[in-house]
Amino acid sequence: MALHPYDLYDTRSLLSEEERAVQDTVARFTDERVLPIIGNAFDEARFPKELVPEIAALGLLGATLPEQYGGGGLNSVSYGLICQELERGDSGIRSFVSVQSSLCMYPIFAYGTEEQKQRWLPSMARGETIGCFGLTEAHGGSDPATMKTHAKKDGSDWVLNGSKMWITNGNLADIAIVWAQTDDGIQGFVVEKGMAGFAAQEIKHKMSLRASVTSSLFFDNVRVPEANRLPNVKGLKGPLGCLTQARYGITWGPIGAAIACLDEALNYSKERILFGRPVAATQSAQLKLADMARRITMAQLMVVQLGRLKDAGTMAPTQVSLAKWNNCRMAIDIARQCRDLLGGAGITTEHCAIRHALNLESVITYEGTETVHQLVVGRELTGINAF
Ligand code: TGC
Ligand code: FAD
């Protein structure tokens, strides 16, 4: 029996029936609703906001949260499969879901009061309230401990000043989870659109994640009520805990992008006749294609085990770093090689390889750069902090 070219070790057999059903549902959405429009959306630098109600109706926002808050009660492997299938369409669509679910709904769920959960989570699951996550500042995203944005208690309010940069969903968002220094360490605040002194400005001229909104956020004496402070965490572990959730999803997502590129390059090189035979009949093309399949297979095995560890409650952040580093590197190398196998045709958005390659430049940078994750693994091995 022939092996599946994009699942040579049959990792699908490691999935439960429910997990497969989740994967199939999201795959259908990507095939039918994302792929027909995404090339143009990327060209036009437009986030396809019209897809949000459908994404919500499929239960993809806060999918792992309990049903009482509008979540789907799914496990982590299912969440990973959602990310993989969405990113097979485009990293920008997966980014939207990652930010909403892991960076905005998760901190409200994990660090918020019952009242805050009831107030925001169900409408976020319905896609009616959109969130963004403000951690990075212009002077150095890799080192968030040096953040300058600060909040000072004034009566029953907090007064917020500072700015954030590179914020996914910034101009779309109804609420921003903003991390700020206080006299009591770093704390998280839910800043609402329309609060006086809060502004978002979209970052233009991006050559990557063009089908995603990226913004700067500005806070000029914004008065945030105490009821909007997330009370159950203090210190950098608050935002870093959210990043672990989102980075976990990103270990799966790029596998989808890599599969999309391999699929395209495989079909193209079988049909492209040069020097009297298909490009796919040359040894150099087969070496490249085989190497891509090898790297995808290793990534697939890695994320299933990572997901099982997460569901067992034993996943360590260093394990997420290893997989985020490996799988982003795997996918960007594959996207670039597929672009090459397509020759000149590979440079337009009529084909997906260049779009994925450009998107992956962001994916390998955000949520911790490749170097940051390498240094996390290095620290684990040596016991020496080299940051
Ligand atoms: P350190 O000072 O040692 O630790 C502080 C506290 O945090 C805890 N901790 C973690 N907790 C959960 N998950 C993790 N991954 C954690 N890493 C550390 C730690 O135990 C400690 O707790 P406590 O109780 O002792 O206070 O901090 P560190 O030395 O580990 O951190 C250094 C470094 C460089 C790893 C960290 O600063 C870092 O990860 N920098 C990169 C920043 C980053 O990734 N920013 C991403 C911004 S958000 C984004 O990019 C969204 S894009 C989304 C999209 O569009 O899809
Ligand atoms: P820097 O931290 O300035 O890094 C510059 C270079 O220095 C990198 O190559 C880095 O690897 C290297 N470096 C860093 N530390 C070391 C070291 N110790 N040793 C050697 N080299 C080192 N942030 C948010 O908060 N919310 C979001 O929603 C969000 N969305 C994003 C969307 C996009 C499209 C992009 C591009 C970014 C987004 N980010 C977001 C920001 C992202 O997390 C940061 O870009 C990332 O953490 C890196 O920070 P930086 O850009 O300031 O680079």
Short mmCIF file of C-alpha atoms and ligand atoms in Angstrom, two decimals:
data_model
loop_
_atom_site.label_atom_id
_atom_site.label_comp_id
_atom_site.label_asym_id
_atom_site.label_seq_id
_atom_site.Cartn_x
_atom_site.Cartn_y
_atom_site.Cartn_z
CA MET A 1 0.00 0.00 0.00
CA ALA A 2 1.37 3.42 -0.97
CA LEU A 3 2.32 5.69 1.91
CA HIS A 4 0.66 9.08 2.29
CA PRO A 5 3.21 11.56 0.84
CA TYR A 6 2.56 14.13 3.58
CA ASP A 7 2.31 11.66 6.46
CA LEU A 8 4.94 9.01 5.81
CA TYR A 9 4.79 7.61 9.35
CA ASP A 10 0.99 7.60 9.48
CA THR A 11 0.85 10.00 12.42
CA ARG A 12 -2.88 10.27 11.74
CA SER A 13 -3.20 6.78 13.21
CA LEU A 14 -1.98 8.28 16.50
CA LEU A 15 -5.05 10.52 16.61
CA SER A 16 -8.37 9.74 18.26
CA GLU A 17 -11.58 9.73 16.25
CA GLU A 18 -12.50 13.14 17.69
CA GLU A 19 -9.09 14.60 16.82
CA ARG A 20 -9.41 13.36 13.24
CA ALA A 21 -12.86 14.87 12.97
CA VAL A 22 -11.50 18.23 14.14
CA GLN A 23 -8.69 18.04 11.58
CA ASP A 24 -11.07 17.13 8.75
CA THR A 25 -13.49 19.94 9.61
CA VAL A 26 -10.77 22.61 9.65
CA ALA A 27 -9.15 21.16 6.52
CA ARG A 28 -12.47 21.53 4.69
CA PHE A 29 -12.79 25.13 5.87
CA THR A 30 -9.29 25.92 4.63
CA ASP A 31 -9.88 24.24 1.25
CA GLU A 32 -13.27 25.81 0.65
CA ARG A 33 -13.08 29.21 2.31
CA VAL A 34 -9.41 30.22 2.74
CA LEU A 35 -7.52 28.93 -0.29
CA PRO A 36 -9.81 30.52 -2.92
CA ILE A 37 -9.26 34.04 -1.52
CA ILE A 38 -5.96 34.08 0.30
CA GLY A 39 -3.61 34.90 -2.60
CA ASN A 40 -5.59 38.07 -3.36
CA ALA A 41 -5.93 38.99 0.32
CA PHE A 42 -2.14 38.74 0.67
CA ASP A 43 -1.65 40.85 -2.50
CA GLU A 44 -4.05 43.46 -1.18
CA ALA A 45 -2.55 43.35 2.34
CA ARG A 46 -6.03 42.63 3.68
CA PHE A 47 -7.04 40.44 6.62
CA PRO A 48 -10.17 38.55 5.47
CA LYS A 49 -12.31 39.64 8.38
CA GLU A 50 -15.39 38.17 6.71
CA LEU A 51 -14.12 34.72 7.76
CA VAL A 52 -14.26 35.51 11.49
CA PRO A 53 -17.94 34.53 12.02
CA GLU A 54 -17.31 31.20 10.27
CA ILE A 55 -14.14 30.57 12.29
CA ALA A 56 -16.16 31.26 15.44
CA ALA A 57 -19.08 29.10 14.32
CA LEU A 58 -16.66 26.19 13.83
CA GLY A 59 -15.62 26.58 17.47
CA LEU A 60 -12.02 27.53 16.67
CA LEU A 61 -11.81 30.48 19.11
CA GLY A 62 -10.91 29.32 22.61
CA ALA A 63 -11.31 25.72 21.45
CA THR A 64 -9.60 24.25 24.52
CA LEU A 65 -11.48 26.34 27.10
CA PRO A 66 -14.39 24.88 29.08
CA GLU A 67 -17.81 25.01 27.47
CA GLN A 68 -19.19 27.16 30.33
CA TYR A 69 -17.14 30.05 28.91
CA GLY A 70 -18.04 29.37 25.28
CA GLY A 71 -15.02 27.15 24.64
CA GLY A 72 -15.07 23.77 22.94
CA GLY A 73 -13.45 21.70 25.70
CA LEU A 74 -11.05 20.21 23.13
CA ASN A 75 -7.66 18.79 24.02
CA SER A 76 -4.28 20.25 23.04
CA VAL A 77 -3.70 17.86 20.14
CA SER A 78 -6.97 19.05 18.60
CA TYR A 79 -5.89 22.67 19.09
CA GLY A 80 -2.61 21.84 17.36
CA LEU A 81 -4.45 20.28 14.43
CA ILE A 82 -6.59 23.42 14.15
CA CYS A 83 -3.41 25.51 13.91
CA GLN A 84 -1.86 23.13 11.37
CA GLU A 85 -4.85 23.13 9.06
CA LEU A 86 -5.36 26.90 9.29
CA GLU A 87 -1.71 27.57 8.53
CA ARG A 88 -1.91 25.26 5.52
CA GLY A 89 -4.07 28.13 4.29
CA ASP A 90 -2.07 31.06 5.60
CA SER A 91 -0.05 31.96 8.69
CA GLY A 92 -2.17 35.12 9.04
CA ILE A 93 -5.37 33.15 9.62
CA ARG A 94 -3.64 30.91 12.16
CA SER A 95 -2.18 34.02 13.82
CA PHE A 96 -5.64 35.48 14.26
CA VAL A 97 -6.82 32.32 16.01
CA SER A 98 -3.62 31.97 18.09
CA VAL A 99 -3.84 35.52 19.39
CA GLN A 100 -7.54 35.36 20.16
CA SER A 101 -7.36 31.93 21.82
CA SER A 102 -3.93 31.61 23.43
CA LEU A 103 -2.90 35.19 24.06
CA CYS A 104 -6.23 36.84 24.93
CA MET A 105 -8.81 34.29 26.05
CA TYR A 106 -6.21 32.19 27.90
CA PRO A 107 -4.95 35.01 30.22
CA ILE A 108 -8.52 36.05 31.04
CA PHE A 109 -9.31 32.41 31.80
CA ALA A 110 -6.09 31.70 33.73
CA TYR A 111 -5.51 35.02 35.51
CA GLY A 112 -8.94 36.71 35.53
CA THR A 113 -11.83 36.87 38.01
CA GLU A 114 -15.05 34.95 37.44
CA GLU A 115 -16.71 38.24 36.52
CA GLN A 116 -14.03 38.99 33.90
CA LYS A 117 -14.42 35.49 32.43
CA GLN A 118 -18.19 35.85 32.15
CA ARG A 119 -17.86 39.35 30.74
CA TRP A 120 -15.44 38.62 27.90
CA LEU A 121 -14.90 34.92 27.13
CA PRO A 122 -18.28 33.92 25.63
CA SER A 123 -18.37 36.92 23.27
CA MET A 124 -14.74 36.28 22.30
CA ALA A 125 -15.62 32.66 21.49
CA ARG A 126 -18.43 33.97 19.27
CA GLY A 127 -15.95 36.28 17.50
CA GLU A 128 -17.95 39.32 18.60
CA THR A 129 -15.16 40.68 20.79
CA ILE A 130 -11.71 40.55 19.20
CA GLY A 131 -8.56 40.72 21.28
CA CYS A 132 -4.91 41.61 20.86
CA PHE A 133 -1.92 41.03 23.14
CA GLY A 134 0.54 43.81 23.90
CA LEU A 135 3.86 42.67 25.28
CA THR A 136 6.54 43.75 22.77
CA GLU A 137 7.94 47.27 22.83
CA ALA A 138 10.01 49.01 20.16
CA HIS A 139 13.28 48.93 22.09
CA GLY A 140 13.60 45.14 22.26
CA GLY A 141 10.99 42.42 22.03
CA SER A 142 13.29 39.55 23.01
CA ASP A 143 13.82 41.06 26.43
CA PRO A 144 10.33 41.95 27.67
CA ALA A 145 11.55 42.30 31.27
CA THR A 146 12.85 45.76 30.24
CA MET A 147 9.38 47.04 29.27
CA LYS A 148 8.80 50.75 29.83
CA THR A 149 5.00 50.79 29.66
CA HIS A 150 3.81 51.32 33.21
CA ALA A 151 0.61 51.58 35.23
CA LYS A 152 0.21 53.57 38.42
CA LYS A 153 -2.68 53.16 40.85
CA ASP A 154 -4.77 56.31 41.21
CA GLY A 155 -7.83 55.91 43.44
CA SER A 156 -9.84 52.99 42.04
CA ASP A 157 -8.19 53.29 38.59
CA TRP A 158 -4.83 52.58 37.07
CA VAL A 159 -3.18 55.18 34.84
CA LEU A 160 -1.41 53.57 31.91
CA ASN A 161 1.37 55.17 29.86
CA GLY A 162 3.67 53.78 27.17
CA SER A 163 3.48 52.00 23.84
CA LYS A 164 3.62 48.55 22.28
CA MET A 165 4.79 47.53 18.82
CA TRP A 166 4.15 44.70 16.33
CA ILE A 167 0.77 43.82 17.79
CA THR A 168 -1.28 41.29 15.79
CA ASN A 169 -4.98 42.27 15.50
CA GLY A 170 -4.17 45.71 17.02
CA ASN A 171 -6.50 47.76 14.82
CA LEU A 172 -9.17 45.05 14.73
CA ALA A 173 -9.34 44.58 18.45
CA ASP A 174 -12.09 45.54 20.86
CA ILE A 175 -9.86 44.73 23.83
CA ALA A 176 -6.10 44.62 24.35
CA ILE A 177 -4.37 42.49 26.98
CA VAL A 178 -1.60 44.90 27.94
CA TRP A 179 1.37 44.04 30.13
CA ALA A 180 2.80 46.92 32.15
CA GLN A 181 5.28 47.58 34.94
CA THR A 182 3.71 48.53 38.27
CA ASP A 183 5.10 49.21 41.74
CA ASP A 184 4.27 45.54 42.35
CA GLY A 185 5.94 44.03 39.24
CA ILE A 186 4.58 43.35 35.75
CA GLN A 187 0.78 43.07 35.63
CA GLY A 188 -1.85 42.49 32.92
CA PHE A 189 -4.71 44.89 32.10
CA VAL A 190 -7.68 44.61 29.77
CA VAL A 191 -7.70 47.91 27.87
CA GLU A 192 -10.88 48.59 25.93
CA LYS A 193 -11.19 50.26 22.55
CA GLY A 194 -12.51 53.77 23.05
CA MET A 195 -10.86 54.36 26.43
CA ALA A 196 -9.56 57.93 26.37
CA GLY A 197 -5.85 58.11 25.49
CA PHE A 198 -5.71 54.64 23.86
CA ALA A 199 -4.86 54.54 20.14
CA ALA A 200 -3.83 51.88 17.62
CA GLN A 201 -1.94 52.57 14.41
CA GLU A 202 -1.56 49.95 11.70
CA ILE A 203 1.96 49.07 10.52
CA LYS A 204 2.10 49.27 6.72
CA HIS A 205 4.61 48.11 4.08
CA LYS A 206 4.92 44.60 5.52
CA MET A 207 6.29 41.98 3.12
CA SER A 208 5.23 39.19 5.49
CA LEU A 209 1.88 38.29 7.09
CA ARG A 210 0.20 40.65 4.67
CA ALA A 211 -3.17 38.98 5.29
CA SER A 212 -2.94 39.91 8.98
CA VAL A 213 -3.32 43.19 10.85
CA THR A 214 -0.20 44.33 12.75
CA SER A 215 -0.23 47.56 14.78
CA SER A 216 1.43 49.82 17.28
CA LEU A 217 -0.53 50.65 20.44
CA PHE A 218 -0.21 53.93 22.33
CA PHE A 219 -1.31 54.68 25.90
CA ASP A 220 -1.42 58.28 27.00
CA ASN A 221 -2.71 58.53 30.58
CA VAL A 222 -5.32 55.84 29.89
CA ARG A 223 -7.51 55.34 32.96
CA VAL A 224 -8.13 51.62 33.38
CA PRO A 225 -10.53 50.56 36.17
CA GLU A 226 -9.33 48.10 38.79
CA ALA A 227 -12.03 45.74 37.47
CA ASN A 228 -9.94 45.44 34.26
CA ARG A 229 -6.74 44.31 35.99
CA LEU A 230 -6.03 40.56 35.79
CA PRO A 231 -5.51 39.90 39.51
CA ASN A 232 -4.23 36.35 39.60
CA VAL A 233 -0.68 36.74 38.29
CA LYS A 234 2.25 39.08 38.84
CA GLY A 235 5.65 39.15 37.16
CA LEU A 236 6.99 38.09 33.78
CA LYS A 237 5.60 34.59 34.26
CA GLY A 238 2.16 36.08 33.43
CA PRO A 239 2.89 36.94 29.80
CA LEU A 240 5.41 34.09 29.43
CA GLY A 241 2.70 31.64 30.51
CA CYS A 242 0.51 32.91 27.67
CA LEU A 243 3.41 32.60 25.24
CA THR A 244 3.83 28.95 26.15
CA GLN A 245 0.22 28.34 25.05
CA ALA A 246 0.63 30.25 21.78
CA ARG A 247 4.07 28.87 21.00
CA TYR A 248 2.66 25.38 21.45
CA GLY A 249 0.14 26.12 18.66
CA ILE A 250 2.94 27.51 16.52
CA THR A 251 4.84 24.23 16.77
CA TRP A 252 1.96 22.70 14.77
CA GLY A 253 1.08 25.55 12.41
CA PRO A 254 4.17 25.64 10.19
CA ILE A 255 3.72 21.93 9.43
CA GLY A 256 0.60 22.97 7.53
CA ALA A 257 2.52 25.63 5.59
CA ALA A 258 5.26 23.11 4.76
CA ILE A 259 2.73 20.52 3.55
CA ALA A 260 1.06 23.12 1.30
CA CYS A 261 4.41 23.99 -0.26
CA LEU A 262 5.49 20.36 -0.71
CA ASP A 263 2.15 19.49 -2.29
CA GLU A 264 2.50 22.32 -4.78
CA ALA A 265 6.17 21.62 -5.61
CA LEU A 266 5.53 17.89 -5.99
CA ASN A 267 2.70 18.43 -8.46
CA TYR A 268 4.56 21.13 -10.35
CA SER A 269 7.80 19.16 -10.69
CA LYS A 270 5.94 16.08 -11.94
CA GLU A 271 4.34 18.13 -14.73
CA ARG A 272 7.21 20.45 -15.63
CA ILE A 273 9.13 18.87 -18.55
CA LEU A 274 12.74 20.02 -18.92
CA PHE A 275 15.49 18.34 -20.91
CA GLY A 276 12.96 15.74 -22.04
CA ARG A 277 11.71 14.48 -18.65
CA PRO A 278 9.80 15.82 -15.66
CA VAL A 279 11.84 17.82 -13.17
CA ALA A 280 10.64 15.26 -10.58
CA ALA A 281 12.55 12.56 -12.47
CA THR A 282 15.89 14.23 -11.71
CA GLN A 283 17.95 13.05 -8.77
CA SER A 284 18.47 16.56 -7.45
CA ALA A 285 14.73 17.29 -7.33
CA GLN A 286 14.03 13.97 -5.63
CA LEU A 287 16.74 14.61 -3.04
CA LYS A 288 15.08 17.92 -2.22
CA LEU A 289 11.56 16.48 -2.09
CA ALA A 290 12.65 13.48 -0.02
CA ASP A 291 14.43 15.76 2.42
CA MET A 292 11.28 17.86 2.80
CA ALA A 293 9.21 14.75 3.56
CA ARG A 294 11.83 13.64 6.09
CA ARG A 295 11.71 16.94 7.92
CA ILE A 296 7.90 17.13 7.88
CA THR A 297 7.70 13.58 9.27
CA MET A 298 10.04 14.40 12.15
CA ALA A 299 8.05 17.54 12.94
CA GLN A 300 4.77 15.59 12.91
CA LEU A 301 6.10 13.03 15.38
CA MET A 302 7.44 15.79 17.58
CA VAL A 303 4.15 17.68 17.89
CA VAL A 304 1.98 14.65 18.59
CA GLN A 305 4.25 13.73 21.52
CA LEU A 306 4.38 17.38 22.64
CA GLY A 307 0.59 17.53 22.58
CA ARG A 308 0.29 14.33 24.59
CA LEU A 309 2.71 15.76 27.19
CA LYS A 310 0.65 18.96 27.31
CA ASP A 311 -2.57 17.05 27.79
CA ALA A 312 -0.91 15.00 30.53
CA GLY A 313 0.11 18.26 32.24
CA THR A 314 3.83 17.49 32.05
CA MET A 315 4.95 19.66 29.11
CA ALA A 316 7.93 21.91 29.93
CA PRO A 317 8.44 25.30 28.23
CA THR A 318 11.87 24.15 26.97
CA GLN A 319 10.17 21.35 25.03
CA VAL A 320 7.98 23.97 23.35
CA SER A 321 11.07 26.04 22.51
CA LEU A 322 12.74 23.04 20.88
CA ALA A 323 9.71 22.31 18.69
CA LYS A 324 9.03 25.97 17.84
CA TRP A 325 12.65 26.35 16.70
CA ASN A 326 12.72 23.04 14.80
CA ASN A 327 9.36 23.37 13.07
CA CYS A 328 9.68 27.02 12.01
CA ARG A 329 13.15 26.32 10.62
CA MET A 330 11.85 23.19 8.86
CA ALA A 331 8.96 25.08 7.26
CA ILE A 332 10.86 28.17 6.12
CA ASP A 333 13.60 26.01 4.54
CA ILE A 334 10.96 23.93 2.75
CA ALA A 335 9.00 26.98 1.55
CA ARG A 336 12.18 28.52 0.10
CA GLN A 337 13.19 25.28 -1.61
CA CYS A 338 9.71 24.83 -3.07
CA ARG A 339 9.85 28.37 -4.38
CA ASP A 340 13.09 27.40 -6.13
CA LEU A 341 11.59 24.21 -7.60
CA LEU A 342 8.85 26.33 -9.19
CA GLY A 343 11.40 28.51 -10.96
CA GLY A 344 10.07 31.91 -12.03
CA ALA A 345 6.48 30.77 -11.44
CA GLY A 346 7.40 30.55 -7.77
CA ILE A 347 7.70 34.29 -7.33
CA THR A 348 4.01 35.19 -7.76
CA THR A 349 1.17 34.69 -5.31
CA GLU A 350 -0.56 32.52 -7.92
CA HIS A 351 1.45 29.78 -6.19
CA CYS A 352 1.68 29.48 -2.42
CA ALA A 353 5.40 28.92 -1.80
CA ILE A 354 6.55 32.56 -1.82
CA ARG A 355 3.59 33.61 0.35
CA HIS A 356 4.35 30.94 2.93
CA ALA A 357 8.10 31.66 2.80
CA LEU A 358 7.48 35.35 3.43
CA ASN A 359 4.95 34.66 6.19
CA LEU A 360 7.34 32.28 7.90
CA GLU A 361 9.86 35.12 8.22
CA SER A 362 7.46 36.50 10.85
CA VAL A 363 6.57 33.14 12.36
CA ILE A 364 10.24 32.31 12.98
CA THR A 365 10.65 35.74 14.64
CA TYR A 366 7.52 36.28 16.71
CA GLU A 367 6.72 34.37 19.88
CA GLY A 368 10.48 34.28 20.52
CA THR A 369 13.06 34.40 17.76
CA GLU A 370 14.92 31.28 16.66
CA THR A 371 17.93 32.47 18.68
CA VAL A 372 15.83 32.94 21.83
CA HIS A 373 14.54 29.36 21.59
CA GLN A 374 18.01 27.99 20.86
CA LEU A 375 19.31 29.76 23.97
CA VAL A 376 16.44 28.37 26.06
CA VAL A 377 17.46 24.84 24.99
CA GLY A 378 21.15 25.67 25.53
CA ARG A 379 20.35 26.88 29.05
CA GLU A 380 18.48 23.65 29.78
CA LEU A 381 21.48 21.55 28.67
CA THR A 382 24.25 23.54 30.33
CA GLY A 383 22.51 25.14 33.27
CA ILE A 384 24.12 28.43 32.12
CA ASN A 385 22.00 31.46 31.12
CA ALA A 386 23.58 32.84 27.92
CA PHE A 387 21.01 35.56 27.16
P1 TGC B 1 12.96 34.56 33.87
O1 TGC B 1 13.17 35.95 34.41
O2 TGC B 1 13.93 33.50 34.18
O3 TGC B 1 11.53 33.99 34.28
C1 TGC B 1 10.51 34.80 34.69
C2 TGC B 1 9.40 33.93 35.23
O4 TGC B 1 8.68 33.36 34.14
C3 TGC B 1 8.71 31.93 34.20
N1 TGC B 1 8.85 31.45 32.82
C4 TGC B 1 7.85 30.90 32.13
N2 TGC B 1 6.60 30.59 32.45
C5 TGC B 1 5.83 30.03 31.51
N3 TGC B 1 6.26 29.79 30.25
C6 TGC B 1 7.52 30.10 29.88
N4 TGC B 1 7.93 29.88 28.64
C7 TGC B 1 8.38 30.68 30.84
N5 TGC B 1 9.67 31.10 30.82
C8 TGC B 1 9.93 31.57 32.03
C9 TGC B 1 9.90 31.61 35.07
O5 TGC B 1 9.77 30.36 35.70
C10 TGC B 1 9.88 32.75 36.06
O6 TGC B 1 8.86 32.47 37.02
P2 TGC B 1 9.06 32.93 38.54
O7 TGC B 1 7.89 32.33 39.29
O8 TGC B 1 10.39 32.38 38.98
O9 TGC B 1 9.04 34.43 38.54
O10 TGC B 1 12.81 34.74 32.37
P3 TGC B 1 13.57 33.90 31.33
O11 TGC B 1 15.05 34.09 31.54
O12 TGC B 1 13.11 32.50 31.28
O13 TGC B 1 13.11 34.67 30.03
C11 TGC B 1 14.05 35.09 29.12
C12 TGC B 1 13.47 34.87 27.73
C13 TGC B 1 14.43 35.51 26.73
C14 TGC B 1 13.37 33.39 27.44
C15 TGC B 1 12.07 35.53 27.67
O14 TGC B 1 12.17 36.88 28.01
C16 TGC B 1 11.46 35.37 26.30
O15 TGC B 1 10.81 34.37 26.03
N6 TGC B 1 11.65 36.36 25.38
C17 TGC B 1 11.00 36.37 24.07
C18 TGC B 1 9.78 37.24 24.14
C19 TGC B 1 8.69 36.80 23.21
O16 TGC B 1 8.61 35.67 22.81
N7 TGC B 1 7.81 37.70 22.90
C20 TGC B 1 6.66 37.36 22.11
C21 TGC B 1 5.65 38.48 22.13
S1 TGC B 1 4.01 37.96 21.70
C22 TGC B 1 4.07 37.58 20.09
O17 TGC B 1 5.07 37.58 19.46
C23 TGC B 1 2.76 37.24 19.48
S2 TGC B 1 2.78 36.87 17.81
C24 TGC B 1 1.34 35.97 17.76
C25 TGC B 1 0.79 35.71 16.43
O18 TGC B 1 0.55 36.65 15.66
O19 TGC B 1 0.52 34.52 16.19
P1 FAD B 2 14.97 42.00 18.96
O1 FAD B 2 14.58 41.47 20.29
O2 FAD B 2 15.50 43.37 18.88
O3 FAD B 2 15.98 40.98 18.27
C1 FAD B 2 16.90 41.38 17.24
C2 FAD B 2 17.87 40.23 16.98
O4 FAD B 2 18.66 39.96 18.15
C3 FAD B 2 17.17 38.91 16.64
O5 FAD B 2 17.86 38.26 15.61
C4 FAD B 2 17.28 38.11 17.93
O6 FAD B 2 17.26 36.71 17.73
C5 FAD B 2 18.65 38.56 18.42
N1 FAD B 2 18.84 38.34 19.85
C6 FAD B 2 18.00 38.62 20.86
N2 FAD B 2 18.55 38.27 22.03
C7 FAD B 2 19.76 37.75 21.77
C8 FAD B 2 20.82 37.20 22.55
N3 FAD B 2 20.73 37.12 23.88
N4 FAD B 2 21.92 36.76 21.92
C9 FAD B 2 22.04 36.84 20.57
N5 FAD B 2 21.08 37.35 19.78
C10 FAD B 2 19.96 37.80 20.37
N6 FAD B 2 4.46 40.98 19.96
C11 FAD B 2 3.43 41.09 20.84
O7 FAD B 2 3.62 41.41 21.99
N7 FAD B 2 2.15 40.82 20.42
C12 FAD B 2 1.86 40.45 19.15
O8 FAD B 2 0.69 40.20 18.81
C13 FAD B 2 2.92 40.37 18.21
N8 FAD B 2 2.66 40.08 16.90
C14 FAD B 2 3.68 40.15 15.98
C15 FAD B 2 3.39 40.04 14.62
C16 FAD B 2 4.39 40.17 13.67
C17 FAD B 2 4.08 40.10 12.22
C18 FAD B 2 5.74 40.36 14.10
C19 FAD B 2 6.86 40.49 13.09
C20 FAD B 2 6.04 40.48 15.45
C21 FAD B 2 5.01 40.38 16.40
N9 FAD B 2 5.28 40.58 17.76
C22 FAD B 2 4.24 40.66 18.67
C23 FAD B 2 6.61 40.93 18.20
C24 FAD B 2 7.59 39.76 18.26
O9 FAD B 2 7.33 38.95 19.36
C25 FAD B 2 9.01 40.36 18.30
O10 FAD B 2 9.27 40.87 17.01
C26 FAD B 2 10.05 39.33 18.69
O11 FAD B 2 9.87 38.90 20.02
C27 FAD B 2 11.47 39.88 18.53
O12 FAD B 2 11.59 41.14 19.10
P2 FAD B 2 12.22 42.34 18.23
O13 FAD B 2 11.50 42.41 16.95
O14 FAD B 2 12.23 43.55 19.09
O15 FAD B 2 13.71 41.88 17.93
#
